Amino acid sequence: MNVTVDGEPQPARAGQTVAALLLAAARVSWRDTRAGGRPRGLFCGIGVCFDCLVVVNGIPDVRACQRVVADGDEIRTQHGAELPEARS
Amino acid sequence: MTRRVVVVGAGPAGVSAALAAADAGAQVTLVDSAPTVGGQFHRQPAGAGPDKVPGGSRLVEHPRVRLLTDTVVWTVEPLHSGHLVHVRTGQADGPGRHGEALTADALVLATGAYDRALPFPGWDLPGVVTAGAAQALAKGQGIAIGDRVLVAGTGPFLLPVAQSLVGVGAQVVEVLEANGGIRGWTPSALVAGRGKLAELAGYARLLATHRVPYRTRRTVIAAHGEDRVTSVTTAALDREWRVKPGTERRLPVDAVCVGFGFTPQLELAVSARCELVDGFVEVTPTQETSVPGVFAAGELTGIGGADLAAAEGTIAGACAAGQAIPEAALRKARRGRTFAAGLANAYPVRPGWRTWPADDTLVCRCEEVTLGALRTAARERDALGVRSLKLTSRVGLGLCQGRVCGRNAAELAAGYTGGHYDPSDTARRPIAAPLRLGELAEDPEKENT
């Protein structure tokens, strides 16, 4: 599968969650908070806490622990509260 | 006409409920947000089939069960008779999910529970996760949250988590039980849970083999690090969970897993206006809630583990399909409840945890509300209920909608003002799962396709 994290190609396997892929890539955080700019990553791991948000294919606020990677996914760090990228 | 039963949640309770209802002749739709059945307890490695889950094979082959995985229920709407269950199916939080409205003559809620995390300085650092997160990563994805991991909290669930961590190659530096461990079990719990004792003995052997210390009346009181956790402070606790001065110890770790019992996933039950008792859904012996036609099973009705959940699910499913209570399941459920009551007794959350967070510790992780801000809102701005507390401090207003902080904030505020803060007030989430505006704007008629 062709998956990138912040522009860099990253090995991915079928059924892997975005959070597992990021942790396997030695990333422990992939978001910073809106007010304090503090790093966040996985917390509850089961879709409850919304801490592990990440941008996938231009769409922000995707829970990395719930989203399963798909071929072609472009995953990137989320900075604070983001709006979806304009679609052409 | 065939009864249509919608079951929400495909863990032990939901799978049993779906099978029991379908066996009783109902047409069943079983909904779960995960890609496969099993829930948290029977979580399988990614890509595994349903055959590893008890009842899983029979479920997927059952002619009267429709299984909707990768599907979230975002709201439940009452009808003149029954309910309309609004769902969206597709990639988690992704665009292009498919909407549908399921008609339910009877609804079985089996939405389970999630770990309770208590706030302490540094609990928002990356690398500090819930015990359930470490468990899901290990069981579902085969990876460890860290190399040197501390497991802390209360309850027997900490032990399988330590086991899973060891299984994926992590070094578990310590398991810290804030209560007294097995010494706190009452005789009736020991009898009702005798089947569990062999399981516990197995964990004890594993911890001994891997030289993992298991310490009681001790916990993590701070996590340290700049952009991730690099060490923790642990300390001994008195019976009320206040820190015993002078017992602090610093340990290098790269991950911390915390779990202080479980919080039921209540929002759908609350939306359906089911009565709660002590924070759980009140049910009759048929597992029916205070709302006719709405049943609840599993952790929603009390934290009792997979066996009790499955027994309650069987009862709920059969009764939702219009049958009498299955006697064997009823006996199992009774025994399970005795054991559950014993567990609740042995592993309570003691009020001394409220002394762990510092003024600048976040209580609400989403809205970044500190303990100091919460206290100011409660005391100086007279926020004497959950609603005014939210509006004055923003606690619980973020994306998780108070799932993580609601109960903690309510208990902290009550300590400051003596006011009444009903934690179930924080479970009012009419939109139970996040929905993008475009999805909400979709023509609802299209949803019936």
XYZ file of N, CA and C in Angstrom, chain B residues 173-389:
651
model
N 7.121 -2.618 33.833
C 8.005 -2.351 34.970
C 7.318 -2.599 36.308
N 6.012 -2.353 36.368
C 5.244 -2.592 37.595
C 3.773 -2.618 37.240
N 3.000 -3.370 38.021
C 1.545 -3.253 37.976
C 1.126 -2.724 39.341
N 0.466 -1.570 39.345
C 0.086 -0.936 40.612
C -1.432 -0.972 40.787
N -1.875 -1.643 41.839
C -3.298 -1.746 42.174
C -3.564 -0.791 43.341
N -4.414 0.200 43.105
C -4.627 1.222 44.130
C -5.422 0.686 45.327
N -6.208 -0.368 45.108
C -6.925 -0.987 46.221
C -6.101 -2.152 46.774
N -6.769 -2.999 47.547
C -6.046 -4.070 48.233
C -5.933 -5.364 47.450
N -6.416 -5.389 46.194
C -6.316 -6.614 45.407
C -7.273 -7.675 45.907
N -6.891 -8.917 45.732
C -7.781 -10.051 46.026
C -8.191 -10.106 47.490
N -7.405 -9.461 48.361
C -7.763 -9.434 49.782
C -9.083 -8.712 50.025
N -9.487 -7.890 49.056
C -10.731 -7.149 49.227
C -11.967 -7.916 48.779
N -11.786 -9.124 48.244
C -12.932 -9.883 47.760
C -13.746 -10.422 48.931
N -15.068 -10.279 48.854
C -15.935 -10.832 49.891
C -16.097 -12.335 49.637
N -16.472 -13.098 50.687
C -16.668 -14.540 50.490
C -17.667 -14.849 49.370
N -18.763 -14.081 49.273
C -19.754 -14.395 48.237
C -19.180 -14.130 46.848
N -18.324 -13.101 46.725
C -17.690 -12.837 45.429
C -16.730 -13.963 45.084
N -16.028 -14.458 46.087
C -15.089 -15.561 45.843
C -15.835 -16.799 45.354
N -17.007 -17.050 45.941
C -17.779 -18.225 45.524
C -18.332 -18.014 44.114
N -18.965 -16.848 43.901
C -19.574 -16.587 42.593
C -18.506 -16.505 41.507
N -17.313 -16.060 41.881
C -16.277 -15.872 40.880
C -15.221 -16.954 40.907
N -15.598 -18.135 41.440
C -14.564 -19.175 41.609
C -13.930 -19.552 40.271
N -14.718 -19.452 39.194
C -14.168 -19.763 37.877
C -13.057 -18.791 37.492
N -13.117 -17.592 38.076
C -12.138 -16.551 37.723
C -10.816 -16.730 38.474
N -10.859 -17.485 39.560
C -9.656 -17.580 40.389
C -8.518 -18.270 39.642
N -8.865 -19.270 38.829
C -7.839 -19.961 38.047
C -7.204 -18.983 37.055
N -8.077 -18.118 36.473
C -7.580 -17.111 35.533
C -6.602 -16.170 36.249
N -6.995 -15.731 37.459
C -6.133 -14.822 38.223
C -4.811 -15.495 38.577
N -4.872 -16.780 38.929
C -3.656 -17.513 39.271
C -2.726 -17.558 38.061
N -3.324 -17.692 36.882
C -2.531 -17.695 35.644
C -1.801 -16.376 35.454
N -2.488 -15.267 35.732
C -1.832 -13.952 35.611
C -0.700 -13.829 36.626
N -0.952 -14.315 37.840
C 0.062 -14.232 38.893
C 1.319 -14.982 38.460
N 1.123 -16.170 37.860
C 2.284 -16.949 37.385
C 3.039 -16.185 36.301
N 2.273 -15.592 35.386
C 2.907 -14.862 34.283
C 3.736 -13.696 34.815
N 3.148 -12.934 35.771
C 3.881 -11.796 36.333
C 5.152 -12.284 37.023
N 5.059 -13.421 37.720
C 6.225 -13.956 38.415
C 7.300 -14.381 37.411
N 6.869 -15.047 36.348
C 7.823 -15.517 35.331
C 8.592 -14.343 34.725
N 7.867 -13.264 34.474
C 8.508 -12.114 33.827
C 9.019 -11.089 34.841
N 9.031 -11.481 36.107
C 9.537 -10.621 37.191
C 8.885 -9.234 37.167
N 7.565 -9.234 37.003
C 6.817 -7.969 37.041
C 6.268 -7.793 38.450
N 6.724 -6.768 39.181
C 6.182 -6.568 40.531
C 4.717 -6.135 40.478
N 3.889 -6.733 41.334
C 2.478 -6.341 41.480
C 2.360 -5.744 42.873
N 2.081 -4.457 42.943
C 2.021 -3.794 44.246
C 0.618 -3.251 44.478
N 0.107 -3.455 45.684
C -1.209 -2.925 46.018
C -1.057 -1.622 46.805
N -2.167 -0.875 46.868
C -2.226 0.417 47.566
C -1.124 1.372 47.122
N -0.881 1.371 45.831
C 0.109 2.258 45.247
C -0.392 2.659 43.874
N -0.009 3.855 43.424
C -0.425 4.251 42.073
C 0.532 5.271 41.489
N 0.250 5.665 40.238
C 1.026 6.722 39.587
C 0.388 8.056 39.963
N 1.195 9.002 40.434
C 0.627 10.299 40.809
C 1.153 11.432 39.937
N 2.144 11.159 39.091
C 2.601 12.175 38.136
C 3.344 11.502 36.998
N 3.191 12.091 35.798
C 3.972 11.674 34.631
C 4.832 12.866 34.241
N 6.091 12.603 33.892
C 7.023 13.684 33.578
C 7.553 13.540 32.155
N 7.910 14.680 31.561
C 8.464 14.685 30.215
C 8.119 15.992 29.539
N 8.816 16.293 28.427
C 8.527 17.520 27.688
C 7.395 17.283 26.690
N 7.686 16.500 25.669
C 6.692 16.246 24.635
C 6.177 14.822 24.644
N 6.638 14.035 25.609
C 6.130 12.683 25.804
C 6.562 12.244 27.199
N 5.952 11.192 27.699
C 6.307 10.743 29.042
C 7.678 10.064 29.001
N 8.535 10.451 29.964
C 9.843 9.804 30.068
C 10.049 9.184 31.450
N 9.255 9.637 32.429
C 9.329 9.006 33.755
C 8.029 9.280 34.502
N 7.859 8.545 35.598
C 6.660 8.739 36.420
C 7.064 8.828 37.876
N 6.177 9.421 38.681
C 6.289 9.314 40.134
C 5.154 8.422 40.605
N 5.506 7.409 41.383
C 4.480 6.570 41.991
C 4.521 6.818 43.498
N 3.435 6.471 44.173
C 3.398 6.681 45.624
C 2.428 5.706 46.259
N 2.656 5.429 47.527
C 1.724 4.602 48.297
C 0.502 5.434 48.664
N -0.647 4.768 48.766
C -1.912 5.436 49.069
C -2.452 4.930 50.394
N -3.154 5.821 51.115
C -3.885 5.327 52.280
C -5.222 4.773 51.787
N -6.083 4.344 52.706
C -7.316 3.672 52.296
C -8.264 4.585 51.542
N -8.118 5.880 51.729
C -8.966 6.822 50.989
C -8.282 7.311 49.704
N -7.121 6.775 49.412
C -6.353 7.088 48.200
C -5.648 8.446 48.262
N -5.412 8.934 49.509
C -4.532 10.094 49.617
C -3.101 9.589 49.589
N -2.218 10.396 49.020
C -0.817 10.010 48.894
C -0.171 9.981 50.274
N 0.574 8.913 50.568
C 1.326 8.862 51.819
C 2.649 9.587 51.601
N 2.841 10.716 52.307
C 4.060 11.500 52.055
C 5.315 10.672 52.333
N 6.327 10.895 51.522
C 7.595 10.211 51.732
C 7.701 8.870 51.032
N 6.604 8.426 50.384
C 6.648 7.122 49.711
C 6.851 7.266 48.204
N 7.050 8.510 47.735
C 7.175 8.756 46.295
C 8.441 8.103 45.749
N 8.302 7.577 44.532
C 9.444 6.966 43.853
C 9.402 7.347 42.390
N 10.549 7.628 41.814
C 10.599 8.012 40.402
C 11.089 6.829 39.578
N 10.425 6.591 38.450
C 10.766 5.443 37.595
C 10.862 5.913 36.147
N 11.915 5.530 35.421
C 11.915 5.845 33.985
C 10.997 4.893 33.224
N 10.136 5.447 32.381
C 9.228 4.640 31.542
C 9.057 5.377 30.215
N 8.562 4.684 29.193
C 8.179 5.414 27.984
C 6.689 5.277 27.698
N 5.969 4.601 28.584
C 4.507 4.557 28.464
C 3.893 4.237 29.817
N 2.681 4.739 30.016
C 1.912 4.503 31.239
C 0.504 4.115 30.823
N -0.024 3.039 31.394
C -1.400 2.628 31.102
C -2.216 2.728 32.373
N -3.285 3.528 32.337
C -4.094 3.718 33.534
C -5.539 3.263 33.305
N -6.116 2.669 34.325
C -7.518 2.270 34.250
C -8.092 2.157 35.647
N -9.051 3.037 35.959
C -9.676 3.018 37.283
C -11.126 2.579 37.133
N -11.307 1.350 36.714
C -12.650 0.843 36.484
C -13.177 1.338 35.146
N -14.486 1.238 34.971
C -15.086 1.524 33.669
C -16.286 2.455 33.800
N -16.514 3.195 32.720
C -17.668 4.078 32.621
C -18.575 3.541 31.521
N -19.862 3.349 31.806
C -20.741 2.837 30.755
C -20.948 3.866 29.641
N -21.111 3.386 28.442
C -21.305 4.235 27.249
C -22.809 4.526 27.161
N -23.247 5.586 27.859
C -24.673 5.763 28.160
C -25.490 6.568 27.164
N -24.828 7.263 26.210
C -25.584 8.315 25.515
C -26.838 7.836 24.797
N -26.804 6.647 24.173
C -28.019 6.209 23.467
C -29.138 5.898 24.452
N -28.760 5.280 25.588
C -29.771 4.986 26.607
C -30.368 6.279 27.162
N -29.515 7.276 27.366
C -29.996 8.562 27.881
C -30.881 9.239 26.829
N -30.456 9.188 25.572
C -31.266 9.772 24.492
C -32.631 9.105 24.400
N -32.656 7.789 24.626
C -33.930 7.062 24.564
C -34.753 7.261 25.836
N -34.235 8.062 26.756
C -34.906 8.410 28.018
C -35.037 7.236 28.979
N -34.086 6.327 28.948
C -34.087 5.219 29.903
C -33.697 5.754 31.278
N -34.375 5.277 32.317
C -34.041 5.671 33.687
C -32.686 5.067 34.075
N -31.919 5.854 34.832
C -30.646 5.363 35.338
C -30.732 5.215 36.855
N -29.958 4.272 37.390
C -29.810 4.152 38.840
C -28.316 4.055 39.128
N -27.822 4.949 39.963
C -26.390 4.966 40.306
C -25.493 4.949 39.081
N -25.914 5.643 38.033
C -25.057 5.772 36.855
C -25.152 4.634 35.855
N -26.045 3.668 36.104
C -26.228 2.574 35.148
C -27.697 2.503 34.735
N -27.948 1.819 33.614
C -29.311 1.731 33.108
C -30.105 0.747 33.968
N -31.265 1.197 34.423
C -32.131 0.352 35.242
C -32.886 -0.620 34.333
N -32.848 -1.895 34.690
C -33.566 -2.889 33.878
C -34.401 -3.808 34.761
N -35.432 -4.407 34.147
C -36.253 -5.427 34.808
C -35.575 -6.790 34.584
N -36.112 -7.866 35.159
C -35.494 -9.186 34.914
C -35.457 -9.584 33.431
N -36.284 -8.973 32.572
C -36.223 -9.281 31.134
C -35.174 -8.419 30.432
N -34.448 -7.589 31.174
C -33.463 -6.628 30.660
C -34.125 -5.438 29.964
N -35.453 -5.304 30.142
C -36.124 -4.155 29.558
C -35.867 -2.933 30.430
N -35.631 -1.795 29.784
C -35.408 -0.550 30.511
C -36.753 0.060 30.899
N -36.714 1.263 31.455
C -37.969 1.938 31.816
C -38.754 2.340 30.577
N -38.133 2.284 29.404
C -38.828 2.628 28.150
C -39.278 1.325 27.482
N -40.580 1.143 27.305
C -41.043 -0.108 26.695
C -40.388 -0.338 25.329
N -39.940 -1.548 25.109
C -39.337 -1.878 23.820
C -37.858 -1.565 23.727
N -37.299 -0.960 24.766
C -35.850 -0.694 24.774
C -35.212 -1.552 25.861
N -34.288 -2.410 25.448
C -33.611 -3.334 26.359
C -32.151 -2.910 26.495
N -31.528 -3.277 27.594
C -30.104 -2.991 27.779
C -29.432 -4.227 28.353
N -28.210 -4.475 27.912
C -27.478 -5.652 28.374
C -26.002 -5.329 28.455
N -25.326 -6.027 29.358
C -23.881 -5.864 29.487
C -23.506 -4.725 30.409
N -22.370 -4.091 30.131
C -21.797 -3.111 31.054
C -22.688 -1.887 31.274
N -23.650 -1.649 30.380
C -24.594 -0.538 30.562
C -25.392 -0.682 31.844
N -25.624 -1.922 32.269
C -26.480 -2.150 33.433
C -25.651 -2.369 34.695
N -24.327 -2.355 34.565
C -23.438 -2.579 35.705
C -22.188 -3.272 35.182
N -21.037 -2.949 35.780
C -19.785 -3.526 35.277
C -19.659 -4.951 35.815
N -19.688 -5.930 34.928
C -19.684 -7.316 35.405
C -18.893 -8.273 34.541
N -18.330 -7.798 33.437
C -17.499 -8.670 32.608
C -18.283 -9.410 31.538
N -17.535 -10.171 30.732
C -18.061 -10.756 29.497
C -19.109 -11.840 29.754
N -18.913 -12.685 30.777
C -19.859 -13.783 30.992
C -21.242 -13.254 31.378
N -21.240 -12.290 32.296
C -22.513 -11.687 32.699
C -23.145 -10.958 31.513
N -22.308 -10.258 30.742
C -22.821 -9.525 29.583
C -23.491 -10.477 28.599
N -22.852 -11.610 28.348
C -23.416 -12.573 27.397
C -24.742 -13.118 27.905
N -24.819 -13.420 29.214
C -26.066 -13.934 29.789
C -27.175 -12.890 29.675
N -26.836 -11.643 29.996
C -27.846 -10.569 29.887
C -28.268 -10.372 28.438
N -27.315 -10.515 27.536
C -27.621 -10.376 26.113
C -28.605 -11.431 25.648
N -28.390 -12.668 26.092
C -29.298 -13.758 25.718
C -30.713 -13.463 26.203
N -30.808 -12.978 27.449
C -32.136 -12.650 27.996
C -32.758 -11.497 27.206
N -31.960 -10.450 26.995
C -32.489 -9.266 26.302
C -32.954 -9.621 24.895
N -32.159 -10.417 24.189
C -32.501 -10.774 22.807
C -33.784 -11.582 22.739
N -33.876 -12.606 23.605
C -35.070 -13.457 23.603
C -36.304 -12.631 23.947
N -36.195 -11.801 24.986
C -37.356 -11.019 25.420
C -37.709 -9.932 24.400
N -36.693 -9.346 23.754
C -36.968 -8.347 22.718
C -37.729 -8.977 21.564
N -37.503 -10.282 21.333
C -38.206 -10.987 20.258
C -39.563 -11.508 20.721
N -39.912 -11.241 21.977
C -41.240 -11.593 22.458
C -41.317 -12.919 23.190
N -40.165 -13.537 23.488
C -40.170 -14.806 24.204
C -40.063 -14.611 25.712
N -40.258 -15.708 26.444
C -40.086 -15.680 27.892
C -38.596 -15.661 28.226
N -38.286 -15.351 29.483
C -36.896 -15.306 29.915
C -36.267 -16.697 29.835
N -35.150 -16.863 29.142
C -34.473 -18.162 29.140
C -33.889 -18.438 30.527
N -34.333 -19.553 31.149
C -33.994 -19.812 32.558
C -32.489 -19.985 32.799
N -31.826 -20.704 31.884
C -30.395 -20.961 32.094
C -29.621 -19.647 32.108
N -29.955 -18.760 31.195
C -29.277 -17.458 31.124
C -29.573 -16.640 32.376
N -30.802 -16.773 32.879
C -31.184 -16.016 34.078
C -30.346 -16.464 35.280
N -30.138 -17.780 35.399
C -29.301 -18.287 36.507
C -27.871 -17.766 36.376
N -27.343 -17.808 35.157
C -25.981 -17.300 34.922
C -25.883 -15.813 35.264
N -26.902 -15.083 34.881
C -26.889 -13.640 35.124
C -26.902 -13.349 36.623
N -27.710 -14.148 37.363
C -27.778 -13.923 38.821
C -26.418 -14.154 39.463
N -25.756 -15.258 39.054
C -24.446 -15.567 39.618
C -23.454 -14.466 39.231
N -23.545 -14.035 37.985
C -22.656 -12.978 37.494
C -22.812 -11.689 38.270
N -24.051 -11.384 38.653
C -24.283 -10.123 39.379
C -23.718 -10.176 40.792
N -23.769 -11.343 41.414
C -23.161 -11.485 42.747
C -21.667 -11.213 42.649
N -21.056 -11.789 41.617
C -19.627 -11.589 41.405
C -19.336 -10.116 41.105
N -20.165 -9.508 40.257
C -19.961 -8.107 39.887
C -20.057 -7.198 41.113
N -21.028 -7.494 41.989
C -21.180 -6.679 43.197
C -19.941 -6.823 44.072
N -19.395 -8.034 44.118
C -18.173 -8.264 44.882
C -17.009 -7.474 44.315
N -16.903 -7.442 42.996
C -15.826 -6.689 42.348
C -15.955 -5.202 42.638
N -17.188 -4.699 42.526
C -17.420 -3.275 42.768
C -16.995 -2.911 44.180
N -17.214 -3.851 45.100
C -16.853 -3.667 46.493
C -15.340 -3.681 46.710
N -14.664 -4.558 45.977
C -13.225 -4.756 46.182
C -12.391 -3.709 45.455
N -12.949 -3.123 44.385
C -12.163 -2.192 43.568
C -12.884 -0.862 43.377
N -13.248 -0.183 44.479
C -13.930 1.113 44.314
C -12.915 2.199 43.930
N -13.440 3.317 43.438
C -12.596 4.505 43.265
C -12.791 5.354 44.511
N -11.715 5.565 45.267
C -11.797 6.284 46.545
C -11.615 7.791 46.341
N -12.281 8.602 47.179
C -12.304 10.053 46.924
C -10.943 10.744 47.019
N -9.954 10.096 47.630
C -8.655 10.745 47.762
C -7.987 11.075 46.440
N -8.479 10.487 45.308
C -7.878 10.829 44.007
C -7.981 12.310 43.711
N -8.963 12.971 44.346
C -9.166 14.399 44.056
C -7.993 15.247 44.534
N -7.117 14.641 45.357
C -5.945 15.401 45.805
C -4.751 15.198 44.855
N -4.877 14.344 43.848
C -3.745 14.096 42.956
C -3.485 15.240 41.971
N -4.531 15.780 41.292
C -4.231 16.833 40.307
C -3.765 18.123 40.972
N -2.876 18.848 40.279
C -2.437 20.164 40.742
C -3.306 21.231 40.085
N -3.121 22.494 40.504
C -3.938 23.574 39.943
C -3.863 23.641 38.426
N -2.674 23.356 37.867
C -2.523 23.486 36.416
C -2.710 22.157 35.683
N -3.188 21.128 36.405
C -3.486 19.846 35.737
C -4.788 19.989 34.955
N -4.794 19.491 33.717
C -6.023 19.531 32.942
C -7.024 18.557 33.542
N -8.267 19.004 33.690
C -9.353 18.097 34.040
C -10.029 17.666 32.742
N -10.350 18.669 31.890
C -10.947 18.404 30.579
C -9.841 18.503 29.536
N -9.506 17.369 28.927
C -8.410 17.325 27.970
C -8.767 18.034 26.673
N -10.033 17.935 26.246
C -10.441 18.507 24.952
C -10.388 20.028 24.982
N -11.013 20.617 26.001
C -11.103 22.070 26.065
C -9.986 22.670 26.906
N -9.079 21.826 27.381
C -7.923 22.254 28.153
C -8.320 23.111 29.364
N -9.245 22.564 30.140
C -9.708 23.238 31.358
C -8.929 22.667 32.539
N -8.236 23.557 33.253
C -7.428 23.092 34.389
C -8.283 22.944 35.641
N -7.707 22.271 36.611
C -8.383 22.145 37.909
C -8.647 23.520 38.497
N -7.674 24.432 38.374
C -7.854 25.784 38.908
C -9.053 26.482 38.277
N -9.187 26.343 36.961
C -10.308 26.989 36.256
C -11.636 26.368 36.668
N -11.623 25.068 36.875
C -12.849 24.384 37.286
C -13.282 24.853 38.680
N -12.298 24.987 39.573
C -12.610 25.415 40.936
C -13.149 26.848 40.942
N -12.510 27.699 40.129
C -12.989 29.079 40.029
C -14.443 29.105 39.564
N -14.749 28.295 38.551
C -16.117 28.275 38.034
C -17.090 27.791 39.100
N -16.694 26.738 39.818
C -17.617 26.155 40.796
C -17.823 27.083 41.982
N -16.720 27.647 42.499
C -16.800 28.421 43.736
C -17.183 29.863 43.515
N -16.417 30.514 42.630
C -16.581 31.954 42.515
C -17.708 32.336 41.572
N -18.010 31.428 40.631
C -19.058 31.784 39.684
C -20.321 30.979 39.954
N -20.349 30.326 41.117
C -21.567 29.655 41.579
C -22.152 28.666 40.579
N -21.290 27.908 39.920
C -21.798 26.888 39.008
C -22.227 25.691 39.839
N -23.523 25.612 40.111
C -24.016 24.606 41.057
C -24.679 23.409 40.381
N -24.334 23.165 39.155
C -24.831 21.979 38.475
C -23.938 21.731 37.280
N -24.083 20.558 36.667
C -23.200 20.215 35.556
C -23.345 21.210 34.403
N -24.588 21.612 34.146
C -24.813 22.498 33.007
C -24.133 23.851 33.208
N -24.311 24.439 34.389
C -23.680 25.746 34.592
C -22.164 25.608 34.705
N -21.713 24.463 35.196
C -20.277 24.223 35.261
C -19.686 24.204 33.836
